[in-house]
Coordinates of C-alpha atoms and ligand atoms in Angstrom, one line a residue:
Chain A
X8 CA -14.9 -28.2 -23.3
X9 CA -16.4 -31.1 -21.5
X10 CA -19.1 -29.6 -19.4
X11 CA -19.5 -32.7 -17.2
X12 CA -16.1 -32.5 -15.7
X13 CA -16.8 -29.2 -14.0
X14 CA -19.3 -28.0 -11.4
X15 CA -20.4 -25.2 -13.8
X16 CA -20.1 -24.8 -17.5
X17 CA -18.6 -21.3 -17.2
X18 CA -15.5 -20.5 -15.1
X19 CA -16.9 -17.1 -14.2
X20 CA -20.5 -16.2 -14.1
X21 CA -21.7 -12.7 -13.2
X22 CA -25.4 -12.3 -12.5
X23 CA -27.3 -9.0 -12.0
X24 CA -24.2 -7.2 -10.8
X25 CA -24.6 -3.6 -9.5
X26 CA -21.8 -1.4 -8.2
X27 CA -21.5 2.3 -7.6
X28 CA -18.7 4.7 -6.7
X29 CA -20.3 7.6 -4.8
X30 CA -23.4 8.6 -6.7
X31 CA -22.3 7.2 -10.1
X32 CA -23.5 3.7 -11.0
X33 CA -20.5 1.9 -12.6
X34 CA -22.5 -1.3 -13.2
X35 CA -26.2 -1.5 -13.4
X36 CA -27.6 -5.0 -13.5
X37 CA -24.8 -6.6 -15.5
X38 CA -24.7 -10.3 -16.3
X39 CA -22.0 -12.1 -18.3
X40 CA -20.3 -15.5 -18.6
X41 CA -16.7 -16.4 -19.2
X42 CA -16.3 -19.7 -20.8
X43 CA -13.6 -22.1 -19.7
X44 CA -10.4 -22.3 -21.8
X45 CA -11.3 -19.4 -23.9
X46 CA -10.0 -15.8 -24.2
X47 CA -12.8 -13.4 -23.4
X48 CA -12.3 -9.7 -24.0
X49 CA -14.2 -7.0 -22.2
X50 CA -14.0 -3.7 -24.1
X51 CA -15.3 -0.3 -23.4
X52 CA -14.1 3.3 -23.4
X53 CA -11.9 4.7 -20.7
X54 CA -13.5 5.0 -17.3
X55 CA -16.4 2.6 -17.9
X56 CA -15.3 0.3 -15.1
X57 CA -13.2 -2.4 -16.7
X58 CA -10.6 -2.3 -14.0
X59 CA -13.4 -2.2 -11.5
X60 CA -14.9 -5.4 -13.0
X61 CA -11.6 -7.3 -12.6
X62 CA -11.3 -6.1 -9.0
X63 CA -14.9 -7.4 -8.4
X64 CA -14.0 -10.8 -9.9
X65 CA -10.9 -10.9 -7.7
X66 CA -12.8 -10.1 -4.6
X67 CA -11.1 -6.8 -3.9
X68 CA -14.3 -4.9 -4.2
X69 CA -17.7 -6.0 -3.0
X70 CA -20.7 -5.6 -5.3
X71 CA -23.8 -3.9 -4.0
X72 CA -25.9 -6.5 -5.6
X73 CA -25.6 -9.7 -7.6
X74 CA -23.5 -12.8 -7.7
X75 CA -20.0 -13.3 -9.0
X76 CA -19.2 -17.0 -9.3
X77 CA -15.6 -18.2 -10.0
X78 CA -15.3 -22.0 -10.5
X79 CA -18.5 -22.6 -8.6
X80 CA -17.6 -20.3 -5.6
X81 CA -19.6 -17.2 -4.9
X82 CA -16.8 -14.6 -4.4
X83 CA -18.6 -11.9 -2.4
X84 CA -19.6 -14.5 0.2
X85 CA -16.3 -16.3 0.7
X86 CA -14.4 -16.1 3.9
X87 CA -11.0 -14.6 3.8
X88 CA -9.2 -17.9 3.8
X89 CA -11.4 -19.3 1.0
X90 CA -11.0 -16.2 -1.0
X91 CA -7.2 -16.4 -0.7
X92 CA -7.4 -20.1 -1.8
X93 CA -9.2 -18.9 -5.0
X94 CA -6.8 -16.1 -5.6
X95 CA -3.9 -18.4 -5.6
X96 CA -5.4 -19.9 -8.8
X97 CA -5.9 -16.5 -10.4
X98 CA -3.1 -14.5 -12.0
X99 CA -3.8 -10.8 -12.4
X100 CA -1.9 -8.4 -14.6
X101 CA -2.4 -4.9 -13.2
X102 CA -2.7 -1.9 -15.5
X103 CA 0.4 -0.4 -13.8
X104 CA 2.3 -3.6 -13.4
X105 CA 2.2 -3.3 -9.6
X106 CA 5.7 -4.8 -9.3
X107 CA 7.2 -4.6 -5.8
X108 CA 9.6 -1.7 -6.0
X109 CA 12.0 -2.9 -3.3
X110 CA 13.1 -6.1 -5.1
X111 CA 14.5 -6.9 -8.6
X112 CA 12.8 -8.6 -11.5
X113 CA 13.9 -12.0 -10.5
X114 CA 12.6 -11.7 -6.9
X115 CA 9.4 -10.2 -8.1
X116 CA 8.6 -13.2 -10.3
X117 CA 9.8 -15.5 -7.5
X118 CA 7.6 -13.8 -4.9
X119 CA 4.4 -15.8 -5.3
X120 CA 6.4 -19.0 -5.6
X121 CA 8.2 -18.3 -2.3
X122 CA 5.0 -17.2 -0.6
X123 CA 2.9 -20.2 -1.5
X124 CA 5.2 -23.1 -2.2
X125 CA 8.0 -24.9 -0.3
X126 CA 10.0 -25.4 -3.4
X127 CA 13.8 -25.4 -3.1
X128 CA 15.6 -22.3 -4.5
X129 CA 17.0 -24.3 -7.4
X130 CA 13.5 -25.2 -8.6
X131 CA 12.3 -21.7 -8.1
X132 CA 15.2 -20.5 -10.2
X133 CA 14.3 -22.8 -13.0
X134 CA 10.6 -21.7 -12.9
X135 CA 11.4 -18.0 -12.7
X136 CA 13.8 -18.2 -15.7
X137 CA 11.2 -20.1 -17.7
X138 CA 8.6 -17.5 -17.0
X139 CA 11.0 -14.7 -17.8
X140 CA 12.1 -16.4 -21.0
X141 CA 8.4 -16.6 -22.1
X142 CA 8.0 -12.9 -21.8
X143 CA 11.5 -12.2 -23.4
X144 CA 13.1 -10.7 -20.3
X145 CA 15.3 -13.4 -19.0
X146 CA 18.3 -11.0 -19.5
X147 CA 16.6 -8.3 -17.4
X148 CA 16.4 -10.4 -14.3
X149 CA 18.8 -8.3 -12.3
X150 CA 17.1 -4.9 -13.0
X151 CA 15.0 -3.1 -10.4
X152 CA 11.5 -2.1 -11.3
X153 CA 12.5 1.6 -11.6
X154 CA 15.0 0.6 -14.3
X155 CA 12.3 -0.9 -16.5
X156 CA 10.2 0.9 -19.1
X157 CA 6.4 0.8 -18.6
X158 CA 6.0 -1.9 -21.3
X159 CA 8.8 -4.1 -19.8
X160 CA 7.3 -3.7 -16.3
X161 CA 4.0 -5.0 -17.7
X162 CA 5.8 -8.1 -19.2
X163 CA 7.5 -8.8 -15.9
X164 CA 4.2 -8.5 -14.2
X165 CA 2.8 -11.0 -16.7
X166 CA 5.6 -13.5 -15.9
X167 CA 4.7 -13.1 -12.2
X168 CA 1.0 -13.5 -12.9
X169 CA 1.6 -16.9 -14.5
X170 CA 4.3 -18.0 -11.9
X171 CA 1.9 -20.3 -10.0
X172 CA 0.4 -21.8 -13.2
X173 CA -3.1 -20.3 -12.5
X174 CA -6.4 -21.6 -13.9
X175 CA -7.3 -18.1 -15.0
X176 CA -5.4 -14.9 -15.9
X177 CA -7.0 -11.4 -15.7
X178 CA -5.2 -9.0 -18.0
X179 CA -5.8 -5.3 -17.4
X180 CA -4.8 -3.4 -20.6
X181 CA -1.9 -5.7 -21.5
X182 CA -1.2 -3.9 -24.8
X183 CA -0.8 -0.2 -23.8
X184 CA 2.7 1.0 -23.8
X185 CA 4.0 -1.9 -26.0
X186 CA 5.8 -1.3 -29.3
X187 CA 4.3 -3.1 -32.4
X188 CA 6.8 -6.0 -32.1
X189 CA 6.2 -6.7 -28.4
X190 CA 2.5 -6.1 -28.9
X191 CA 2.4 -8.9 -31.5
X192 CA 4.6 -11.1 -29.3
X193 CA 2.5 -10.4 -26.3
X194 CA -0.8 -11.2 -28.2
X195 CA 0.8 -14.4 -29.4
X196 CA 2.0 -15.2 -25.9
X197 CA -1.4 -14.7 -24.3
X198 CA -3.0 -16.9 -27.0
X199 CA -0.4 -19.6 -26.6
X200 CA -0.4 -19.6 -22.8
X201 CA -4.1 -19.9 -23.0
X202 CA -4.0 -23.0 -25.2
X203 CA -0.8 -24.7 -23.9
X204 CA -1.5 -24.2 -20.2
X205 CA -5.2 -24.7 -20.6
X206 CA -5.9 -21.3 -19.0
X207 CA -9.0 -19.2 -19.1
X208 CA -8.2 -15.6 -19.9
X209 CA -10.1 -12.3 -19.5
X210 CA -8.6 -9.4 -21.3
X211 CA -9.8 -5.9 -20.5
X212 CA -8.8 -3.5 -23.1
X213 CA -9.7 -0.6 -25.4
X214 CA -7.2 -1.8 -27.9
X215 CA -9.7 -3.0 -30.4
X216 CA -7.6 -4.3 -33.3
X217 CA -5.1 -6.4 -31.3
X218 CA -7.6 -7.7 -28.8
X219 CA -10.2 -8.8 -31.4
X220 CA -7.5 -10.8 -33.1
X221 CA -7.0 -13.1 -30.2
X222 CA -10.3 -13.0 -28.4
X223 CA -12.8 -15.9 -28.7
X224 CA -15.6 -13.8 -27.4
X225 CA -16.1 -10.1 -26.8
X226 CA -18.3 -8.1 -24.4
X227 CA -18.7 -4.4 -25.0
X228 CA -19.4 -2.3 -21.9
X229 CA -20.6 1.3 -21.8
X230 CA -22.5 3.4 -19.3
X231 CA -22.8 0.6 -16.8
X232 CA -24.4 -1.9 -19.2
X233 CA -23.3 -4.5 -21.7
X234 CA -24.3 -3.0 -25.1
X235 CA -23.2 -5.9 -27.2
X236 CA -21.5 -9.3 -27.1
X237 CA -20.5 -12.0 -29.5
X238 CA -17.6 -13.4 -31.4
X239 CA -15.2 -10.9 -32.9
X240 CA -16.8 -11.4 -36.3
X241 CA -20.3 -10.8 -35.0
X242 CA -19.2 -7.7 -33.1
X243 CA -17.5 -6.3 -36.2
X244 CA -20.8 -6.8 -38.2
X245 CA -22.9 -5.3 -35.4
X246 CA -25.5 -2.9 -36.6
X247 CA -25.2 -0.8 -33.5
X248 CA -23.8 2.6 -34.3
X249 CA -22.3 2.7 -30.9
X250 CA -20.3 -0.4 -31.4
X251 CA -19.3 0.7 -34.9
X252 CA -18.0 3.9 -33.6
X253 CA -16.0 2.1 -30.9
X254 CA -14.6 -0.5 -33.3
X255 CA -13.5 2.0 -35.9
X256 CA -12.4 4.7 -33.5
X257 CA -14.4 7.6 -35.1
X258 CA -14.6 10.8 -33.0
X259 CA -18.2 11.4 -34.1
X260 CA -21.1 9.2 -33.2
X261 CA -23.2 8.4 -30.2
X262 CA -20.2 8.6 -27.9
X263 CA -18.7 12.0 -27.4
X264 CA -15.0 12.5 -27.2
X265 CA -15.4 16.0 -25.7
X266 CA -16.5 16.7 -22.2
X267 CA -19.7 18.8 -22.5
X268 CA -18.7 22.4 -23.2
X269 CA -20.2 25.5 -24.9
X270 CA -19.7 26.3 -28.5
X271 CA -16.0 26.3 -29.4
X272 CA -16.0 29.5 -31.6
X273 CA -17.9 31.5 -29.0
X274 CA -15.6 30.3 -26.4
X275 CA -12.5 31.4 -28.3
X276 CA -14.1 34.8 -29.1
X277 CA -15.1 35.7 -25.6
X278 CA -11.7 37.3 -24.9
X279 CA -12.9 39.4 -21.9
X280 CA -13.0 36.5 -19.6
X281 CA -9.9 35.1 -17.8
X282 CA -10.7 31.5 -18.5
Chain B
X11 CA -25.4 28.6 12.3
X12 CA -27.1 25.4 11.2
X13 CA -24.4 25.1 8.6
X14 CA -21.7 25.4 11.2
X15 CA -23.4 22.8 13.3
X16 CA -23.8 20.5 10.4
X17 CA -20.1 21.0 9.4
X18 CA -19.1 20.2 13.0
X19 CA -21.3 17.1 13.1
X20 CA -19.8 15.9 9.8
X21 CA -16.2 16.5 11.0
X22 CA -16.9 14.6 14.3
X23 CA -18.4 11.8 12.3
X24 CA -15.4 11.5 10.0
X25 CA -13.1 11.8 13.0
X26 CA -14.9 8.9 14.7
X27 CA -14.9 6.7 11.6
X28 CA -11.2 7.3 11.2
X29 CA -10.7 6.3 14.8
X30 CA -12.6 3.2 14.2
X31 CA -10.7 2.3 11.0
X32 CA -7.4 3.0 12.8
X33 CA -8.4 0.7 15.7
X34 CA -9.3 -2.1 13.4
X35 CA -6.0 -1.6 11.5
X36 CA -4.2 -1.8 14.8
X37 CA -5.8 -5.0 15.8
X38 CA -5.0 -6.5 12.4
X39 CA -1.4 -5.3 12.6
X40 CA -1.0 -6.8 16.1
X41 CA -2.6 -10.0 14.8
X42 CA 0.1 -10.3 12.2
X43 CA 2.9 -9.9 14.8
X44 CA 3.0 -13.6 15.5
X45 CA 3.7 -14.5 11.9
X46 CA 6.5 -12.0 11.9
X47 CA 8.2 -13.8 14.6
X48 CA 8.3 -16.9 12.4
X49 CA 10.0 -14.9 9.6
X50 CA 12.7 -13.0 11.5
X51 CA 14.3 -11.8 8.2
X52 CA 11.4 -9.4 7.5
X53 CA 11.8 -8.0 11.0
X54 CA 15.6 -7.6 10.7
X55 CA 15.3 -5.6 7.5
X56 CA 12.8 -3.3 9.1
X57 CA 14.8 -2.9 12.3
X58 CA 17.6 -1.7 10.1
X59 CA 15.6 0.8 8.1
X60 CA 13.4 2.0 11.0
X61 CA 16.0 1.9 13.8
X62 CA 19.5 1.9 12.6
X63 CA 19.0 4.6 10.1
X64 CA 17.7 6.9 12.9
X65 CA 20.9 6.4 14.9
X66 CA 22.8 9.3 13.6
X67 CA 20.1 12.0 14.0
X68 CA 19.3 10.7 17.5
X69 CA 23.0 10.6 18.6
X70 CA 23.8 14.1 17.3
X71 CA 20.6 15.6 18.8
X72 CA 21.2 13.8 22.1
X73 CA 24.7 15.3 22.2
X74 CA 23.6 18.8 21.7
X75 CA 20.7 18.6 24.0
X76 CA 23.0 17.2 26.7
X77 CA 25.5 20.0 26.1
X78 CA 22.8 22.7 26.4
X79 CA 21.5 21.1 29.6
X80 CA 25.0 21.1 31.0
X81 CA 25.4 24.8 30.2
X82 CA 22.0 26.0 31.4
X83 CA 22.1 23.7 34.5
X84 CA 25.5 25.0 35.5
X85 CA 24.5 28.6 35.4
X86 CA 21.4 28.1 37.4
X87 CA 22.9 25.7 39.9
X88 CA 26.1 27.7 40.5
X89 CA 23.9 30.6 41.8
X90 CA 23.0 28.3 44.7
X91 CA 26.5 26.8 44.9
X92 CA 25.1 23.4 43.9
X93 CA 27.2 22.7 40.8
X94 CA 27.9 19.2 42.0
X95 CA 24.3 18.2 41.4
X96 CA 24.7 19.0 37.7
X97 CA 24.9 15.3 36.9
X98 CA 21.6 14.7 38.6
X99 CA 19.9 17.5 36.8
X100 CA 21.2 16.5 33.4
X101 CA 20.5 12.8 33.8
X102 CA 17.0 13.2 35.4
X103 CA 15.8 15.6 32.7
X104 CA 17.1 13.4 30.0
X105 CA 15.9 10.0 31.3
X106 CA 12.5 11.2 32.5
X107 CA 11.5 13.7 29.9
X108 CA 13.8 14.8 27.1
X109 CA 15.1 11.5 26.1
X110 CA 11.7 9.8 25.4
X111 CA 10.0 13.0 24.2
X112 CA 12.6 14.4 21.8
X113 CA 13.6 11.1 20.4
X114 CA 9.9 10.4 20.0
X115 CA 9.5 13.6 18.0
X116 CA 12.7 12.9 16.0
X117 CA 11.6 9.3 15.4
X118 CA 8.2 10.5 14.0
X119 CA 10.0 13.0 11.7
X120 CA 12.7 10.6 10.5
X121 CA 11.3 7.1 10.6
X122 CA 7.5 7.8 10.8
X123 CA 7.3 10.1 7.8
X124 CA 9.4 7.6 5.8
X125 CA 7.1 4.8 6.8
X126 CA 4.0 6.7 5.8
X127 CA 5.5 7.7 2.4
X128 CA 6.6 4.1 1.7
X129 CA 3.3 2.5 2.5
X130 CA 1.4 5.3 0.8
X131 CA 3.4 4.9 -2.4
X132 CA 3.0 1.1 -2.3
X133 CA -0.7 1.7 -2.1
X134 CA -0.7 4.4 -4.9
X135 CA 1.3 2.1 -7.2
X136 CA -1.1 -0.8 -6.5
X137 CA 1.6 -2.9 -4.9
X138 CA -0.7 -3.6 -1.9
X139 CA -3.6 -4.6 -4.2
X140 CA -1.1 -6.7 -6.2
X141 CA -0.1 -8.6 -3.1
X142 CA -3.7 -9.2 -2.1
X143 CA -4.4 -10.6 -5.5
X144 CA -1.4 -12.9 -5.1
X145 CA -3.1 -14.1 -1.9
X146 CA -0.4 -12.5 0.3
X147 CA -1.9 -10.4 3.2
X148 CA -0.2 -7.0 3.0
X149 CA -0.9 -6.4 6.7
X150 CA 1.1 -9.5 7.7
X151 CA 3.7 -9.0 5.1
X152 CA 4.3 -5.2 5.1
X153 CA 2.6 -3.6 8.1
X154 CA 3.3 -6.0 11.1
X155 CA 7.1 -6.2 10.6
X156 CA 7.3 -2.5 10.5
X157 CA 5.1 -2.1 13.5
X158 CA 7.2 -4.5 15.6
X159 CA 10.4 -2.8 14.4
X160 CA 9.1 0.6 15.4
X161 CA 8.0 -0.5 18.9
X162 CA 11.3 -2.2 19.5
X163 CA 13.5 0.6 18.1
X164 CA 12.1 3.5 20.0
X165 CA 13.1 2.5 23.6
X166 CA 16.6 1.8 22.3
X167 CA 16.8 5.1 20.5
X168 CA 15.5 6.9 23.6
X169 CA 18.1 5.2 25.7
X170 CA 20.8 6.1 23.2
X171 CA 19.7 9.7 23.2
X172 CA 19.8 9.9 27.0
X173 CA 23.2 8.2 27.3
X174 CA 24.8 10.4 24.7
X175 CA 23.1 13.5 26.3
X176 CA 24.6 12.6 29.7
X177 CA 28.1 12.4 28.0
X178 CA 27.4 15.8 26.3
X179 CA 26.5 17.3 29.7
X180 CA 29.7 15.9 31.1
X181 CA 31.8 17.5 28.4
X182 CA 30.4 20.9 29.0
X183 CA 30.0 20.7 32.8
X184 CA 33.1 18.8 33.7
X185 CA 35.3 19.5 30.7
X186 CA 34.6 23.2 30.1
X187 CA 33.1 24.6 33.3
X188 CA 35.1 22.7 35.8
X189 CA 32.5 20.7 37.8
X190 CA 34.2 17.8 39.6
X191 CA 33.9 14.6 37.6
X192 CA 33.4 12.4 40.7
X193 CA 30.6 14.6 41.9
X194 CA 28.9 14.6 38.4
X195 CA 28.8 10.8 38.2
X196 CA 28.6 10.1 41.9
X197 CA 25.6 12.3 42.6
X198 CA 23.9 11.0 39.5
X199 CA 24.2 7.4 40.7
X200 CA 23.1 8.3 44.2
X201 CA 20.0 10.3 43.3
X202 CA 18.7 8.6 40.2
X203 CA 16.1 6.0 41.1
X204 CA 15.8 2.9 39.0
X205 CA 12.1 2.4 39.3
X206 CA 11.1 6.1 39.3
X207 CA 13.4 7.4 36.6
X208 CA 14.7 4.6 34.4
X209 CA 11.7 2.3 34.3
X210 CA 9.3 5.2 33.8
X211 CA 11.4 6.7 31.1
X212 CA 11.5 3.4 29.4
X213 CA 7.7 3.0 29.6
X214 CA 7.3 6.4 28.1
X215 CA 9.5 5.6 25.2
X216 CA 7.8 2.3 24.6
X217 CA 4.4 4.1 24.5
X218 CA 5.7 6.9 22.2
X219 CA 7.2 4.3 19.8
X220 CA 3.9 2.4 19.7
X221 CA 1.8 5.5 19.0
X222 CA 4.2 7.1 16.5
X223 CA 4.5 3.8 14.5
X224 CA 0.8 3.2 14.6
X225 CA 0.0 6.7 13.3
X226 CA 2.7 6.5 10.6
X227 CA 1.6 3.1 9.3
X228 CA -2.1 3.9 9.5
X229 CA -1.7 7.2 7.7
X230 CA 0.2 5.5 4.9
X231 CA -2.3 2.6 4.6
X232 CA -5.2 5.0 4.7
X233 CA -3.7 7.6 2.3
X234 CA -5.5 8.7 -0.8
X235 CA -3.6 6.7 -3.4
X236 CA -2.1 9.7 -5.4
X237 CA 1.1 11.6 -5.1
X238 CA -0.7 14.5 -3.4
X239 CA -2.6 12.2 -1.0
X240 CA 0.7 10.6 0.1
X241 CA 2.4 13.9 0.7
X242 CA -0.6 15.1 2.8
X243 CA -0.5 11.8 4.7
X244 CA 3.2 12.3 5.5
X245 CA 2.5 15.8 6.9
X246 CA -0.4 14.4 9.0
X247 CA 1.9 11.7 10.4
X248 CA 4.4 14.3 11.7
X249 CA 1.8 16.6 13.1
X250 CA -0.4 14.0 14.7
X251 CA 2.5 12.1 16.2
X252 CA 3.9 15.3 17.7
X253 CA 0.5 16.2 19.3
X254 CA 0.0 12.7 20.5
X255 CA 3.5 12.3 22.0
X256 CA 3.3 15.6 23.8
X257 CA -0.3 15.0 25.1
X258 CA 0.4 11.5 26.2
X259 CA 3.6 12.7 27.9
X260 CA 1.7 15.0 30.1
X261 CA -0.8 12.3 31.1
X262 CA 2.0 9.8 31.7
X263 CA 4.0 12.3 33.7
X264 CA 1.0 13.2 35.9
X265 CA 0.4 9.5 36.5
X266 CA 4.0 8.5 37.2
X267 CA 5.4 11.4 39.1
X268 CA 2.2 12.9 40.4
X269 CA 2.1 11.5 44.0
X270 CA 5.5 12.3 45.3
Ligands
ATP19 N1 -11.0 4.4 -5.8 C1 -12.0 5.1 -6.5 N2 -12.8 6.0 -5.9 C2 -13.7 6.6 -6.6 N3 -14.0 6.4 -7.8 C3 -13.2 5.6 -8.5 C4 -12.2 4.8 -7.9 N4 -11.6 4.1 -8.8 C5 -12.2 4.3 -9.9 N5 -13.2 5.2 -9.8 C6 -14.1 5.6 -10.8 O1 -14.7 4.5 -11.4 C7 -14.9 4.6 -12.8 C8 -14.3 3.3 -13.4 O2 -12.9 3.2 -13.2 P1 -12.1 2.1 -13.8 O3 -10.7 2.3 -13.3 O4 -12.7 0.8 -13.6 O5 -12.2 2.4 -15.4 P2 -11.5 1.7 -16.6 O6 -12.6 1.2 -17.5 O7 -10.5 0.7 -16.1 O8 -10.8 2.8 -17.3 P3 -9.4 2.8 -18.1 O9 -9.6 2.2 -19.4 O10 -9.0 4.3 -18.3 O11 -8.4 2.1 -17.3 C9 -14.1 5.9 -13.2 O12 -15.1 6.8 -13.6 C10 -13.4 6.3 -12.0 O13 -13.5 7.7 -11.9
MG20 MG1 -8.5 0.5 -16.1

């Protein structure tokens, strides 16, 4: 990437970010950079705040502290109008799809186009069909969201996220609920969208194998901190037992699968108690 | 004791912050009304689902209430030999009180609960967040059209309720009990006052529509975004609307009919 062309070398820069929900600190002084034109993955166990991070980048949540800069603009300080201007250039794929349930697949994908452009319907039709073709669901255009499977809904949501040809797409768990074929297709799609449209992508995921195949750079989050970052190769070689456990999916290690509880055998044997 | 006081203080505080949030919400929703007028299709859709779909329940209830009024009114009035004024009694009760109040309560139960559930579910399924991320303001797009539709529908529904109720009263009074039809309609026209009765009834229904729609939309928008949160919010809509409508009705009645 030619750094001179842009106001900042990184499309997204996060500096000293802190954010809490109630009394739990979700982020504690986190800093990270997302390079232009690359696919950056943010990984971490369930509940570490990956979705929260995307919402902070999109300006839906305000940080307690720190700066979040997207394309040179400090998101928490933008006025509403300015923030909406930035959001038009960001596509977001929600974990749940977040399709509008009162309109069919076609109208869902057409929604951002109709809201933000004055294009004639014939042009909108062409664009919608192109985006649906890209996610393999051109034939499903007449279905309502409640007639789609979870995986299909996610792909429609992806078509909608790229409808306005954004500069950046935020993917929240794009791979969960996909069968192996559509998983592969989707991974390929994210990669090719990124290179052909010149996008910048942020993938939030706990799907280690698929994500590390297409990511250019990985950040690993845990307990409100970044515990490791680097290219997939570097991360795989990481000496940290924590990262090793996460990457290989072992139940034993520094991260505990179980919620704290008393000894299992004792618990089973104490038959007098009701629960 | 201290605990009780602290609890009371906490409740008051949450009550006030909720009032604050709902006022802010109202201002935003009103601010979006202008942009709704530029996109009449959004409004028409909502007028259909908020207003037209309440037609049936309002008509049937109006009919029964009118018939009961005819019956009860006749028995009371005939003791004084004043059956001819039955039309006045039925029409005045409906137009001044029962029309706005009962259709307000039915409106809150039928349309209000549906609005809360719809908005709450949109929130729970991240549709509202999704819109925000697509740089579409959910208040302008979702809330304001529904708000306007609710405010426009209620007076019409209340008028429908009263009109059908008056016909129901006539069926019973004139058709079954033998009151003179000319007296029923004639007395009604002579005694009912446009300013005092019709306009005041209209104002009431407008206020009730405003309040019921505001409560319904705010509860949906403010709901905890889970299935349970939405169902609680729906219940709150019906309960709070009923209290508000009945309380405001007393105040409005005292103001409107107090000095004569
Ligand atoms: N609206 C909310 N109110 C309070 N706490 C919340 C809220 N949303 C999320 N949290 C908490 O914030 C933490 C991070 O949530 P988040 O959804 O960002 O996790 P995540 O990393 O995306 O998890 P997953 O991989 O399961 O999607 C969780 O512990 C959750 O309990
Ligand atoms: Mg998440």
